[in-house]
Coordinates of C-alpha atoms in Angstrom, one line a residue:
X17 CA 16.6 30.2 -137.7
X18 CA 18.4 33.9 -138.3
X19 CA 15.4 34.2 -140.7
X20 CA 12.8 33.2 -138.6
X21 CA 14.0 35.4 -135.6
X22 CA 13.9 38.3 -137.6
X23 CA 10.1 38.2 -138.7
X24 CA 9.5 37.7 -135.7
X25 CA 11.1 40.9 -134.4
X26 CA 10.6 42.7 -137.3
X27 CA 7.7 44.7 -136.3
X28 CA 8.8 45.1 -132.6
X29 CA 8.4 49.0 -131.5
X30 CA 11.6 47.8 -128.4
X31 CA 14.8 49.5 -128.0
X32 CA 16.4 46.8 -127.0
X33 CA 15.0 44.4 -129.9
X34 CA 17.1 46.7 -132.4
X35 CA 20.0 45.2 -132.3
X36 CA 17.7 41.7 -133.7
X37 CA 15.5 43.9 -136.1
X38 CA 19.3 45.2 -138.0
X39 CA 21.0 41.8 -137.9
X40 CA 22.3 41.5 -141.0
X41 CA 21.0 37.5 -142.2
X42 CA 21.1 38.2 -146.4
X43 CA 23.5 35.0 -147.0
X44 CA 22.8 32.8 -150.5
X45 CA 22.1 29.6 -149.1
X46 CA 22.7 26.2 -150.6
X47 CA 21.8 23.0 -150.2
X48 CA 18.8 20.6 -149.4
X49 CA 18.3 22.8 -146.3
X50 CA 18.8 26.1 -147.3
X51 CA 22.2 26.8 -145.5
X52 CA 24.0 30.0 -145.5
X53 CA 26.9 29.8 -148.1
X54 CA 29.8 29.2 -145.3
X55 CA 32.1 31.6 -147.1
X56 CA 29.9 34.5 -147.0
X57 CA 29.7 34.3 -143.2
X58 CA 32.8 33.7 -142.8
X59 CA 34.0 37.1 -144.8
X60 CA 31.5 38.6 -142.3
X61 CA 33.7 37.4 -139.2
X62 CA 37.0 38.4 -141.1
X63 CA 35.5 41.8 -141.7
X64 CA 35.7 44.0 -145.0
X65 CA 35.7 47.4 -146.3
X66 CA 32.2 48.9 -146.2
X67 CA 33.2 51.1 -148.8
X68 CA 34.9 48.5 -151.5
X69 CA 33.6 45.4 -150.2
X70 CA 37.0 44.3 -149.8
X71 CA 38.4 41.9 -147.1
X72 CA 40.5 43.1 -144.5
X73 CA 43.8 41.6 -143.7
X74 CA 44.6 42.2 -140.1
X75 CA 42.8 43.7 -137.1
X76 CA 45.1 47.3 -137.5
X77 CA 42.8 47.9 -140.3
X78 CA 39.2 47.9 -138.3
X79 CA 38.0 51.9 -137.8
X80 CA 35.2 53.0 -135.4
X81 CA 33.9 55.4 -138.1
X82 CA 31.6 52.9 -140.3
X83 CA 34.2 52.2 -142.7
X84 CA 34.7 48.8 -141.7
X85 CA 32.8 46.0 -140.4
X86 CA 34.0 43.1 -138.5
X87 CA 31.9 39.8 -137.1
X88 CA 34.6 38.3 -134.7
X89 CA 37.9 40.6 -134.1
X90 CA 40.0 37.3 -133.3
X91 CA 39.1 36.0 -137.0
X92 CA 40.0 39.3 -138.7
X93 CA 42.8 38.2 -140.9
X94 CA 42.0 34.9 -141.4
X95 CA 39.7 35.1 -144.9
X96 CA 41.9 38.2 -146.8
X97 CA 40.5 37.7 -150.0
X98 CA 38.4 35.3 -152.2
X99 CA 39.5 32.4 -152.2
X100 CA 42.6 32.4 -149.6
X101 CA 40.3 30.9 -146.8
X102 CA 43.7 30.9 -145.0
X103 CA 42.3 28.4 -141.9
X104 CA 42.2 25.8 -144.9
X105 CA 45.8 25.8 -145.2
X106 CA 47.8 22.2 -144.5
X107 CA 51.5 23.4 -144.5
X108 CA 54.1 20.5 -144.2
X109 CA 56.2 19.2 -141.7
X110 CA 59.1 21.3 -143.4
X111 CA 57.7 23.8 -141.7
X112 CA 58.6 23.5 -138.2
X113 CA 61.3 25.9 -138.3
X114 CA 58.7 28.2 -139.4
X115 CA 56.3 27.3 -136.6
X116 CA 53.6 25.9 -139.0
X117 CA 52.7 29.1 -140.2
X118 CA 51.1 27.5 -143.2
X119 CA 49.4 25.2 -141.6
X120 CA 45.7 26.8 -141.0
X121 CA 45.7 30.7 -139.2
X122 CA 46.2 31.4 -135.7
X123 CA 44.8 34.6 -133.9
X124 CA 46.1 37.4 -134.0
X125 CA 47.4 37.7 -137.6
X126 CA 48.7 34.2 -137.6
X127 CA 50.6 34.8 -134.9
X128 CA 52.0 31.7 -132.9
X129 CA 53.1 32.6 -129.4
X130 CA 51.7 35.2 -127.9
X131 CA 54.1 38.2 -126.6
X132 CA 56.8 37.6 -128.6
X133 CA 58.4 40.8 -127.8
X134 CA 59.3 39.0 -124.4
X135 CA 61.5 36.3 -126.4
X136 CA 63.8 39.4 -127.2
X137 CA 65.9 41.8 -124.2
X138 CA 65.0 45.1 -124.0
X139 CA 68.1 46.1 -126.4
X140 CA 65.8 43.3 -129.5
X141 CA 68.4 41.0 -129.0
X142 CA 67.7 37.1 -128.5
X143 CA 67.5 36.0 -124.9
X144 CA 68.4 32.8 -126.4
X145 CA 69.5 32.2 -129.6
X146 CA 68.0 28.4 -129.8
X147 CA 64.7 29.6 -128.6
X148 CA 64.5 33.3 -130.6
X149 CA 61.3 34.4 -132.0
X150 CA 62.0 38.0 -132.8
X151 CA 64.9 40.2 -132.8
X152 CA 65.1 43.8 -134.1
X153 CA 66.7 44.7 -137.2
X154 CA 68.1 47.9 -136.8
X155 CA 69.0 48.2 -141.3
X156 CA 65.6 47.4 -142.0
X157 CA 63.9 49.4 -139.2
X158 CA 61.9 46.2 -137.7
X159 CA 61.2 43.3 -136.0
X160 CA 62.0 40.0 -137.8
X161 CA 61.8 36.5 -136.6
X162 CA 60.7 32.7 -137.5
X163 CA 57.0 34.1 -135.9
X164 CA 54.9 36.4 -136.6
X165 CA 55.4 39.7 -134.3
X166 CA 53.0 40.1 -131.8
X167 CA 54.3 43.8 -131.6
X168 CA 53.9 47.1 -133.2
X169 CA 56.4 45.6 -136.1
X170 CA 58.1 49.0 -136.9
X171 CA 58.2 49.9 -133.1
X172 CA 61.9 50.2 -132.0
X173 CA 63.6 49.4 -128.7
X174 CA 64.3 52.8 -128.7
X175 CA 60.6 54.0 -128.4
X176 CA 59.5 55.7 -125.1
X177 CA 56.2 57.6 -125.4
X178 CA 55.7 61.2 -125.2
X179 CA 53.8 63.0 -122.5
X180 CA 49.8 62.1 -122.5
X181 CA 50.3 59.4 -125.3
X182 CA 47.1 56.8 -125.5
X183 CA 46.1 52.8 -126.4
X184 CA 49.8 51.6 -128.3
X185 CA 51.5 55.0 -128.4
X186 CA 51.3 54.7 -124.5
X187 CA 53.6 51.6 -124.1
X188 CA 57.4 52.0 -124.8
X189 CA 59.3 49.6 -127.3
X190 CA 61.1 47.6 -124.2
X191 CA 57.5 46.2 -123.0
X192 CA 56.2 43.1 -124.7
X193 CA 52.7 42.6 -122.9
X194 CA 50.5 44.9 -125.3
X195 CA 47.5 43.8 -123.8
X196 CA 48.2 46.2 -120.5
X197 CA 48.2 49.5 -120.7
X198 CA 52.0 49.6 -119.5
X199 CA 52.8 46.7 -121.7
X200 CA 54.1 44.8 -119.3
X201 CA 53.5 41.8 -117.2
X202 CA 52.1 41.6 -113.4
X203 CA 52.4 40.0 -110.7
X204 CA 50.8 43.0 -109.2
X205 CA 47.0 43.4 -110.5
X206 CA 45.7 46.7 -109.3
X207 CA 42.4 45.8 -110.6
X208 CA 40.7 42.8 -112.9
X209 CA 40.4 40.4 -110.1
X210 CA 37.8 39.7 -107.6
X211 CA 40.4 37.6 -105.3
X212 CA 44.0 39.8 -106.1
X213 CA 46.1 41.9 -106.0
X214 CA 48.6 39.6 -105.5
X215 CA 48.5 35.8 -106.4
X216 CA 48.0 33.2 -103.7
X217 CA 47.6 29.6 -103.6
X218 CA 44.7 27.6 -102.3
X219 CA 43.6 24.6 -102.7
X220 CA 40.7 23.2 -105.2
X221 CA 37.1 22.9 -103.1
X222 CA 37.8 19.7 -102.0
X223 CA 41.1 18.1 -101.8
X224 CA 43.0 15.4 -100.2
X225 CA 45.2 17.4 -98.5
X226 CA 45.7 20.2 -96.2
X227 CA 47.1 24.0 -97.8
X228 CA 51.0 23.6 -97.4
X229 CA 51.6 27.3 -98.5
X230 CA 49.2 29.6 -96.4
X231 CA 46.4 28.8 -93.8
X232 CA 43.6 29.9 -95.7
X233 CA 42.2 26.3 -97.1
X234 CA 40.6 27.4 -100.6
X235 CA 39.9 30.9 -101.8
X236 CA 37.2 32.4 -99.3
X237 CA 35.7 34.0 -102.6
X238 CA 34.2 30.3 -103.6
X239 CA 31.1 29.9 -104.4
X240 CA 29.1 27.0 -103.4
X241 CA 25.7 25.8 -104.2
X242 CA 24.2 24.4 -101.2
X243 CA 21.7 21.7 -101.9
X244 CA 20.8 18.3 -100.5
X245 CA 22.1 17.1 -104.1
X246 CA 25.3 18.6 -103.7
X247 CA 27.6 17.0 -100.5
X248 CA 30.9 18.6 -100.3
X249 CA 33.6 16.0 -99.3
X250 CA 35.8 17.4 -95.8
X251 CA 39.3 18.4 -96.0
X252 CA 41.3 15.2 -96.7
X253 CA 38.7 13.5 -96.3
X254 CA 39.9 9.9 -96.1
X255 CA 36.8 8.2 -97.4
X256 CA 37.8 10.1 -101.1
X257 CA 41.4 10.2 -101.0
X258 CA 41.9 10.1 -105.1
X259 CA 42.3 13.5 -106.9
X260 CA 39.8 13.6 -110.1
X261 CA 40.1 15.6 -113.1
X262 CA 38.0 16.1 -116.6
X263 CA 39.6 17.0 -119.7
X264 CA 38.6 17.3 -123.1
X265 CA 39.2 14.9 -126.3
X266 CA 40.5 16.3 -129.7
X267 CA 37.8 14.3 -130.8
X268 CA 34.7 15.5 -129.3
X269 CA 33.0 18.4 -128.3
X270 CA 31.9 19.6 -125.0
X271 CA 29.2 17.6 -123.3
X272 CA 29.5 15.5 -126.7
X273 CA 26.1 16.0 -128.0
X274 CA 27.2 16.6 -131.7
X275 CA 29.8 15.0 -131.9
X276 CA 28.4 11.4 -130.3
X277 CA 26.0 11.6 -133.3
X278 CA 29.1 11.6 -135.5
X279 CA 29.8 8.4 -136.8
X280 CA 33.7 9.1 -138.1
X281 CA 34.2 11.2 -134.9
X282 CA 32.5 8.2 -132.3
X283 CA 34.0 5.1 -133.9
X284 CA 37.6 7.2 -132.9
X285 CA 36.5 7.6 -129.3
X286 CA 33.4 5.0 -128.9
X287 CA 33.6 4.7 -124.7
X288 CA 34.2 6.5 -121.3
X289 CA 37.2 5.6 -119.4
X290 CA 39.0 6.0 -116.1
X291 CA 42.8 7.1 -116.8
X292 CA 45.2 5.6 -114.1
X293 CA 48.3 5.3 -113.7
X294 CA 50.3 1.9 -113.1
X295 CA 50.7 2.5 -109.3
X296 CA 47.2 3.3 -109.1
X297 CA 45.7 0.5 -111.0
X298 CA 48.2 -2.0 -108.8
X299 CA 47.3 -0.2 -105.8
X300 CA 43.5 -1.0 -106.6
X301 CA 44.0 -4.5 -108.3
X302 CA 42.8 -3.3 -111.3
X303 CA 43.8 -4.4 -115.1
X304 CA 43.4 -2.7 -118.7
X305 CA 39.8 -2.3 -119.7
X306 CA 38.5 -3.6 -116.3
X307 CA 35.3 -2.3 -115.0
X308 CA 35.6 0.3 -112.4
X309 CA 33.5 2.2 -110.6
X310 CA 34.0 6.4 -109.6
X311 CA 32.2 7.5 -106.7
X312 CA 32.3 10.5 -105.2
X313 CA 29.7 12.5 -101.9
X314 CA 27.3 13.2 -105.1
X315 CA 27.0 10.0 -107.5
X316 CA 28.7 7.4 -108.9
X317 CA 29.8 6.4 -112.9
X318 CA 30.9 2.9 -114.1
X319 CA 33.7 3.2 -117.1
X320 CA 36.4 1.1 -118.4
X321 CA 40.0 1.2 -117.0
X322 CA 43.1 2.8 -119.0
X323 CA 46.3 2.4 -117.5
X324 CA 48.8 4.8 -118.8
X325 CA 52.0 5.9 -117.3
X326 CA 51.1 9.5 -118.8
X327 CA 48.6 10.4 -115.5
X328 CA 51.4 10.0 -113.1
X329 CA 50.9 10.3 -109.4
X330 CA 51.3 14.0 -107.3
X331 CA 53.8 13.9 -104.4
X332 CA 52.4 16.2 -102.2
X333 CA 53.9 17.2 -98.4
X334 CA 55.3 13.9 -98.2
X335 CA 53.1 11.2 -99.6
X336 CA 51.8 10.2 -102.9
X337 CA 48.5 11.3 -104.3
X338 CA 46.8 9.5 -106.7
X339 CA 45.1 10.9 -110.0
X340 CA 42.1 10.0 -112.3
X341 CA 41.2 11.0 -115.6
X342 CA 37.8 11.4 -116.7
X343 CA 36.6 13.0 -120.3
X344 CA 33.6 14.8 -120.1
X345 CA 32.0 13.8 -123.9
X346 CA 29.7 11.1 -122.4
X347 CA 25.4 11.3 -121.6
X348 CA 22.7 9.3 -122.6
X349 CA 21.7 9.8 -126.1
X350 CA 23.9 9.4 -129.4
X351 CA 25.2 6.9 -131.6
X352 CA 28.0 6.1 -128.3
X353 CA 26.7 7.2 -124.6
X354 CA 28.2 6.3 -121.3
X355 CA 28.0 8.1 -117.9
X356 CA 28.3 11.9 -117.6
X357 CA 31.4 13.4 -115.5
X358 CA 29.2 15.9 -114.4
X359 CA 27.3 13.4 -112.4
X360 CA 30.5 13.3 -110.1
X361 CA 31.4 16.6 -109.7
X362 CA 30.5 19.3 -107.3
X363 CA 28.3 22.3 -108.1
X364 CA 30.8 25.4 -107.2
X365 CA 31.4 28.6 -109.4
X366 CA 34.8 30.2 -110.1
X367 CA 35.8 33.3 -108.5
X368 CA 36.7 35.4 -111.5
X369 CA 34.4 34.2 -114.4
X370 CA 31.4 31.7 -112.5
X371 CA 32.6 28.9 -114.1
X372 CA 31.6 25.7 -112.8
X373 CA 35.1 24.3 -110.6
X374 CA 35.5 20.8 -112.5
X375 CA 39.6 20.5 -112.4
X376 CA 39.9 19.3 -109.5
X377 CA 38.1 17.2 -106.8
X378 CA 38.1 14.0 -104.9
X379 CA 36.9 10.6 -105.2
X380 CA 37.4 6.9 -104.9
X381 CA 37.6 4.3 -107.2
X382 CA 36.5 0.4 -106.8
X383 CA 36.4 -2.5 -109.2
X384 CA 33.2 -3.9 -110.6
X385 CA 30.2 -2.7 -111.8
X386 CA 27.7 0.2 -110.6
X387 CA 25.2 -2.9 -109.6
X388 CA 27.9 -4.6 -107.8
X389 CA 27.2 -2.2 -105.1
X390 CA 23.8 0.7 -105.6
X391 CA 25.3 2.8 -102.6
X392 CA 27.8 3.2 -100.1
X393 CA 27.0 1.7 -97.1
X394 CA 28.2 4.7 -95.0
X395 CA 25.7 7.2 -96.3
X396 CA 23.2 5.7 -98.6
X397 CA 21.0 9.0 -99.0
X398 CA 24.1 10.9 -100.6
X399 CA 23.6 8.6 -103.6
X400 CA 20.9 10.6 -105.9
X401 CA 18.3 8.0 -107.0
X402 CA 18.3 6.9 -110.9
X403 CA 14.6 7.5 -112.3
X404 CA 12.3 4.0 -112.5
X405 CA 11.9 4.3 -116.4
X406 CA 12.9 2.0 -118.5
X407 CA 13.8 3.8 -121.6
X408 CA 15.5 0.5 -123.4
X409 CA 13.1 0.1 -125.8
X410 CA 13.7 4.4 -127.0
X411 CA 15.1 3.8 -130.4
X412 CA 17.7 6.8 -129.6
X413 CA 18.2 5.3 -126.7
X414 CA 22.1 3.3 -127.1
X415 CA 23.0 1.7 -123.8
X416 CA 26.5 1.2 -122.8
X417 CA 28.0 -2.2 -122.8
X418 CA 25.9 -4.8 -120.5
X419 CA 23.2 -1.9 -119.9
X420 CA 19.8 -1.8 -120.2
X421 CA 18.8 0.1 -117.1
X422 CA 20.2 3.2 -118.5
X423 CA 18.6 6.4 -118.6

């Protein structure tokens, strides 16, 4: 495809088709399909010297001045050299005391938690001698540790910078946040946020209960799409009193479309399911692997039941509030298929980023089947209609269990 897009570009007289027309797409490929040889692209994303060829090490080593030449700053480190692809790496469980650090390559330079200056006081010595990550060594002039630094390594606690110092120089050897230019944390963001300075607690779009910390309901900064399609459940609104959430398996991939087709990866999680807890499921009447039904103001899925005491119940201002799990790896084509989360959820975008707000939101859950019941009887046109196809007979078309209606 790199190929193709380039001949296609190639003779484009466009400014802004340059950066297409010198994309750099030389790889030897392999296989019955001509792929690009995987270590080639991957010492593209680790970067190298322009000049030798060779691989860089760690992210201190990129320059602005063509000298080096880096695909993905976050993977610089993680290929040094022929041969040591270091995200290959297995470790054992020896290593713990080590934090894994040869087991595969964490961003940035196999670093393992983040900030690690902040596991030290402002003197380098352990906060806590069980939990330490770095201290300084004073004899040997740097920071040591069971992690990697996340710190300038030769920095000392000492270090305050001069007058009109700039990027690392600016931040003094006491402050552990590097990615600030103060290096330290905030609670306080004078800029970077659409709803800050400070941080304040709302409430999701739709929940089952009022805001117990401020007035304000949900962030006035939300934004909703309004549409016929999309109903937005009221305040604690009683006819959806269960809190929903989606999460992801280790197993699959976003919406699942790769990885449903993947035989090894489908056979270790083959179906949708509802997560409960016990008190839920006895609240509901509902058993293991029982059929149940999620509804919500937008659509309804049918799943099986999991009851695990690992999605426990919220006690919120006084009463208990009841969870459900959902993954979000299910649609209608693949080797496995079930109902999409999505067809649950409302259609709302984040205040900092426009990301759709799928965390948190309300339903209610029934026993049976989706044909047990086509709509709620209170409001029958908030139900979107399923197409009249019949797609059973679509060879890629896998129906869930006792499905042929699906589409």
């Amino acid at each position: 495809i790199g190929k193709r897009i380039k001949e296609l570009y190639a003779d484009s007289p466009l400014e802004r088709d340059l950066p297409i027309r010198q994309l750099t797409w030389d790889y030897a490929t392999e296989g019955d399909v001509d792929e690009p040889d995987a270590e080639r692209v991957l010492r593209e994303l680790n970067g190298f010297n322009t000049v030798t060829g060779e691989h860089l090490s760690d992210a201190s080593e990129l320059r602005d001045d063509g000298t080096t030449a880096c695909g993905g700053r976050l993977y610089c480190g993680v290929f040094p050299g022929p041969g040591r692809n270091l995200s290959r790496r297995r470790g054992g469980v020896a290593d713990e005391a080590t934090f894994f650090h040869n087991w595969a390559w964490a961003w940035p330079g196999n670093t393992r938690v983040l900030y690690n200056r902040a596991s030290a006081d402002p003197e380098g010595r352990p906060w806590s001698e069980r939990k330490k990550l770095l201290v300084w060594d004073a004899a040997l002039g740097r920071w040591i540790g069971p992690d990697v630094p996340h710190f300038e390594i030769a920095k000392p606690p000492s270090y305050q910078p001069a007058p009109g110092s700039r990027e690392l120089d600016a931040i003094a050897g006491t402050e552990p946040f590097t990615i600030h230019f103060d290096g330290r944390g905030w609670l306080y963001a004078p800029f970077g946020l659409a709803d800050g300075p400070l941080p304040v607690y709302y409430e999701p779009l739709e929940s089952p209960v009022a805001n117990g910390i401020i007035r304000q309901q949900m962030s006035p900064l939300t934004l909703v799409i309004r549409d016929t399609l999309n109903h937005i459940s009221a305040e604690a609104d009683p006819d959806y009193p269960l809190v929903l959430t989606t999460y992801r398996f280790t197993e699959h991939f976003l919406a699942g479309g790769m990885t449903r087709n993947d035989a090894w990866l489908a056979e270790l999680q083959p179906s949708l399911f509802f997560e409960i807890s016990p008190q839920l499921a006895e609240l509901l009447g509902l058993e293991m692997l029982e059929w149940a039904v999620v509804e919500t103001p937008r659509g309804a899925i049918e799943g099986r039941v999991l009851v695990t005491p690992r999605l426990r119940p919220l006690f919120v201002r006084g009463r208990s509030v009841h969870v459900v799990g959902i993954p979000m790896h299910f649609g209608y084509r693949g080797e496995i298929v079930g109902d999409t989360a999505n067809l649950l959820s409302p259609i709302s975008l984040g205040i900092g980023s426009d990301i759709a707000s799928v965390k948190s939101f309300t339903c209610r859950m029934r026993r049976g089947r989706l044909h047990d019941e086509p709509c709620p009887e209170h409001n029958p046109e908030k139900r979107v209609p399923a197409p009249e196809l019949d797609f059973s007979s679509v060879e890629w078309s896998a129906q869930p269990e006792g499905r042929l209606d699906y589409v």
